[in-house]
PDB file of C-alpha atoms in Angstrom:
ATOM      1  CA  MET T   1      32.041 126.883  61.050  1.00  0.00           C
ATOM      2  CA  ALA T   2      28.691 127.766  62.610  1.00  0.00           C
ATOM      3  CA  LEU T   3      27.022 130.958  61.470  1.00  0.00           C
ATOM      4  CA  ASN T   4      25.802 133.581  64.038  1.00  0.00           C
ATOM      5  CA  GLY T   5      22.310 134.545  63.334  1.00  0.00           C
ATOM      6  CA  ASN T   6      23.585 138.120  63.821  1.00  0.00           C
ATOM      7  CA  ASN T   7      25.154 137.898  60.360  1.00  0.00           C
ATOM      8  CA  ILE T   8      21.850 136.935  58.441  1.00  0.00           C
ATOM      9  CA  ILE T   9      19.959 139.980  57.511  1.00  0.00           C
ATOM     10  CA  VAL T  10      16.425 140.446  56.109  1.00  0.00           C
ATOM     11  CA  TYR T  11      16.474 143.486  53.499  1.00  0.00           C
ATOM     12  CA  MET T  12      13.448 145.053  51.974  1.00  0.00           C
ATOM     13  CA  LEU T  13      13.580 146.893  48.530  1.00  0.00           C
ATOM     14  CA  ASN T  14      12.857 150.511  49.391  1.00  0.00           C
ATOM     15  CA  GLY T  15      12.782 152.524  45.994  1.00  0.00           C
ATOM     16  CA  SER T  16      15.997 151.379  44.375  1.00  0.00           C
ATOM     17  CA  THR T  17      17.735 150.789  48.036  1.00  0.00           C
ATOM     18  CA  TRP T  18      18.031 147.540  49.829  1.00  0.00           C
ATOM     19  CA  THR T  19      17.333 148.465  53.533  1.00  0.00           C
ATOM     20  CA  ALA T  20      17.767 146.111  56.443  1.00  0.00           C
ATOM     21  CA  ILE T  21      14.570 145.756  58.365  1.00  0.00           C
ATOM     22  CA  ALA T  22      14.779 147.752  61.398  1.00  0.00           C
ATOM     23  CA  ALA T  23      17.287 146.477  64.326  1.00  0.00           C
ATOM     24  CA  THR T  24      16.636 142.811  63.447  1.00  0.00           C
ATOM     25  CA  LYS T  25      16.720 140.679  66.557  1.00  0.00           C
ATOM     26  CA  THR T  26      15.387 137.170  65.387  1.00  0.00           C
ATOM     27  CA  ASP T  27      14.383 135.878  61.976  1.00  0.00           C
ATOM     28  CA  THR T  28      12.606 132.746  61.220  1.00  0.00           C
ATOM     29  CA  ILE T  29      12.327 131.362  57.507  1.00  0.00           C
ATOM     30  CA  GLU T  30      10.023 128.573  56.959  1.00  0.00           C
ATOM     31  CA  VAL T  31       9.494 126.692  53.649  1.00  0.00           C
ATOM     32  CA  ASP T  32       6.540 124.183  53.567  1.00  0.00           C
ATOM     33  CA  GLY T  33       5.501 121.619  51.072  1.00  0.00           C
ATOM     34  CA  ASP T  34       1.998 120.119  50.381  1.00  0.00           C
ATOM     35  CA  LEU T  35       1.636 116.538  50.219  1.00  0.00           C
ATOM     36  CA  ILE T  36      -1.014 115.053  47.944  1.00  0.00           C
ATOM     37  CA  GLU T  37      -2.325 111.756  49.007  1.00  0.00           C
ATOM     38  CA  ILE T  38      -2.356 109.223  46.060  1.00  0.00           C
ATOM     39  CA  ALA T  39      -4.085 105.746  45.339  1.00  0.00           C
ATOM     40  CA  THR T  40      -2.010 102.575  45.169  1.00  0.00           C
ATOM     41  CA  ALA T  41      -2.419 100.067  42.471  1.00  0.00           C
ATOM     42  CA  THR T  42      -1.957  96.915  44.656  1.00  0.00           C
ATOM     43  CA  GLU T  43      -4.293  95.665  47.374  1.00  0.00           C
ATOM     44  CA  SER T  44      -1.264  95.021  49.810  1.00  0.00           C
ATOM     45  CA  GLU T  45      -0.268  98.633  49.521  1.00  0.00           C
ATOM     46  CA  GLN T  46      -3.608 100.031  50.211  1.00  0.00           C
ATOM     47  CA  GLN T  47      -3.245  99.750  53.907  1.00  0.00           C
ATOM     48  CA  TRP T  48      -0.671 102.474  54.016  1.00  0.00           C
ATOM     49  CA  LYS T  49      -1.129 106.110  52.742  1.00  0.00           C
ATOM     50  CA  LYS T  50       1.138 107.162  49.932  1.00  0.00           C
ATOM     51  CA  TYR T  51       1.807 110.656  48.762  1.00  0.00           C
ATOM     52  CA  THR T  52       3.271 112.826  46.122  1.00  0.00           C
ATOM     53  CA  ALA T  53       4.870 116.307  46.483  1.00  0.00           C
ATOM     54  CA  GLY T  54       2.384 119.263  45.750  1.00  0.00           C
ATOM     55  CA  ARG T  55       3.171 122.961  45.682  1.00  0.00           C
ATOM     56  CA  LYS T  56       5.631 124.837  48.080  1.00  0.00           C
ATOM     57  CA  SER T  57       5.264 127.888  50.091  1.00  0.00           C
ATOM     58  CA  TRP T  58       7.379 130.166  52.289  1.00  0.00           C
ATOM     59  CA  SER T  59       7.197 132.537  55.102  1.00  0.00           C
ATOM     60  CA  ILE T  60       9.385 134.712  57.139  1.00  0.00           C
ATOM     61  CA  THR T  61       8.905 136.143  60.546  1.00  0.00           C
ATOM     62  CA  THR T  62      11.265 138.897  61.580  1.00  0.00           C
ATOM     63  CA  GLY T  63      11.574 140.192  65.238  1.00  0.00           C
ATOM     64  CA  PHE T  64      13.061 143.685  65.647  1.00  0.00           C
ATOM     65  CA  LEU T  65      13.856 146.142  68.377  1.00  0.00           C
ATOM     66  CA  VAL T  66      12.059 149.533  67.862  1.00  0.00           C
ATOM     67  CA  SER T  67      15.088 151.754  67.051  1.00  0.00           C
ATOM     68  CA  ALA T  68      13.083 154.848  66.160  1.00  0.00           C
ATOM     69  CA  VAL T  69       9.598 156.375  66.772  1.00  0.00           C
ATOM     70  CA  GLY T  70       9.126 156.143  63.016  1.00  0.00           C
ATOM     71  CA  ASP T  71       9.311 152.246  63.480  1.00  0.00           C
ATOM     72  CA  LEU T  72       5.706 152.481  64.807  1.00  0.00           C
ATOM     73  CA  ARG T  73       4.475 153.147  61.206  1.00  0.00           C
ATOM     74  CA  LYS T  74       5.531 149.676  60.107  1.00  0.00           C
ATOM     75  CA  VAL T  75       2.477 148.116  61.639  1.00  0.00           C
ATOM     76  CA  LEU T  76       0.534 149.997  58.625  1.00  0.00           C
ATOM     77  CA  THR T  77       2.413 148.048  55.981  1.00  0.00           C
ATOM     78  CA  VAL T  78      -0.032 145.061  56.432  1.00  0.00           C
ATOM     79  CA  ASN T  79      -1.263 143.908  53.101  1.00  0.00           C
ATOM     80  CA  THR T  80       1.499 145.599  50.895  1.00  0.00           C
ATOM     81  CA  ARG T  81       3.694 143.513  48.579  1.00  0.00           C
ATOM     82  CA  VAL T  82       7.341 143.883  49.071  1.00  0.00           C
ATOM     83  CA  LYS T  83      10.649 142.476  47.502  1.00  0.00           C
ATOM     84  CA  LEU T  84      12.918 140.757  50.140  1.00  0.00           C
ATOM     85  CA  ARG T  85      16.460 139.714  50.328  1.00  0.00           C
ATOM     86  CA  ILE T  86      17.893 137.379  52.922  1.00  0.00           C
ATOM     87  CA  GLY T  87      21.471 136.769  53.161  1.00  0.00           C
ATOM     88  CA  GLY T  88      24.765 137.800  54.764  1.00  0.00           C
ATOM     89  CA  ARG T  89      25.811 141.564  55.471  1.00  0.00           C
ATOM     90  CA  THR T  90      27.310 141.548  51.891  1.00  0.00           C
ATOM     91  CA  PHE T  91      24.650 140.046  49.875  1.00  0.00           C
ATOM     92  CA  SER T  92      25.556 137.409  47.476  1.00  0.00           C
ATOM     93  CA  SER T  93      22.806 135.833  44.956  1.00  0.00           C
ATOM     94  CA  SER T  94      24.781 132.631  45.061  1.00  0.00           C
ATOM     95  CA  SER T  95      24.143 132.131  48.817  1.00  0.00           C
ATOM     96  CA  GLY T  96      21.253 134.369  49.693  1.00  0.00           C
ATOM     97  CA  LEU T  97      17.675 134.105  48.942  1.00  0.00           C
ATOM     98  CA  GLU T  98      15.380 136.738  46.955  1.00  0.00           C
ATOM     99  CA  GLY T  99      11.626 136.871  46.423  1.00  0.00           C
ATOM    100  CA  PHE T 100       8.430 138.766  46.609  1.00  0.00           C
ATOM    101  CA  ALA T 101       6.071 138.681  49.772  1.00  0.00           C
ATOM    102  CA  TRP T 102       3.036 140.090  51.255  1.00  0.00           C
ATOM    103  CA  VAL T 103       3.268 141.705  54.705  1.00  0.00           C
ATOM    104  CA  LYS T 104       0.568 139.476  56.592  1.00  0.00           C
ATOM    105  CA  SER T 105       0.724 141.028  60.198  1.00  0.00           C
ATOM    106  CA  ALA T 106       2.684 143.317  61.985  1.00  0.00           C
ATOM    107  CA  SER T 107       2.900 143.968  65.774  1.00  0.00           C
ATOM    108  CA  LEU T 108       4.670 146.256  68.154  1.00  0.00           C
ATOM    109  CA  SER T 109       4.979 145.873  72.039  1.00  0.00           C
ATOM    110  CA  ALA T 110       6.195 148.917  73.972  1.00  0.00           C
ATOM    111  CA  PRO T 111       6.166 147.877  77.699  1.00  0.00           C
ATOM    112  CA  ARG T 112       6.893 150.473  80.297  1.00  0.00           C
ATOM    113  CA  GLY T 113      10.527 150.204  81.377  1.00  0.00           C
ATOM    114  CA  SER T 114      11.605 147.678  78.741  1.00  0.00           C
ATOM    115  CA  LEU T 115      12.799 147.720  75.266  1.00  0.00           C
ATOM    116  CA  SER T 116      10.127 148.305  72.665  1.00  0.00           C
ATOM    117  CA  GLN T 117       9.988 145.317  70.103  1.00  0.00           C
ATOM    118  CA  GLY T 118       8.110 144.502  67.025  1.00  0.00           C
ATOM    119  CA  SER T 119       7.291 141.576  64.532  1.00  0.00           C
ATOM    120  CA  ILE T 120       6.429 141.224  60.896  1.00  0.00           C
ATOM    121  CA  LYS T 121       5.367 138.307  59.037  1.00  0.00           C
ATOM    122  CA  PHE T 122       5.801 137.839  55.392  1.00  0.00           C
ATOM    123  CA  VAL T 123       4.229 135.333  53.343  1.00  0.00           C
ATOM    124  CA  GLY T 124       5.818 134.747  49.932  1.00  0.00           C
ATOM    125  CA  ASP T 125       4.394 135.476  46.642  1.00  0.00           C
ATOM    126  CA  GLY T 126       5.878 132.955  44.327  1.00  0.00           C
ATOM    127  CA  ALA T 127       9.229 131.388  44.442  1.00  0.00           C
ATOM    128  CA  ILE T 128      11.991 132.224  46.742  1.00  0.00           C
ATOM    129  CA  VAL T 129      15.473 131.887  44.997  1.00  0.00           C
TER     130      VAL T 129
END
């Protein structure tokens, strides 16, 4: 059965309490891996590039609806290290993800006559498990 994106929540540790990040509208989770080019031993293989796996990195971008004027202060969290959880409404470590990340960027858009929206980009600091 397909899972509705509405059921995947990004939580941030706030003191000792896990709090959903604003009124989350969209989330994008990206894991990337480096590829290291290696030399080949035989002349026939030297025409083609060959790689080995390098280190991995991850990031999360979350878009949210500004639900309170206090959400404006989220732009001040840039360069803050936070602990995140990504999972269902009832978090389970066996099916969710957890790790530390840095707030890389934050933005808010408040057009006249429309809903105010924001986005935050987190860059992983170590493994996400």
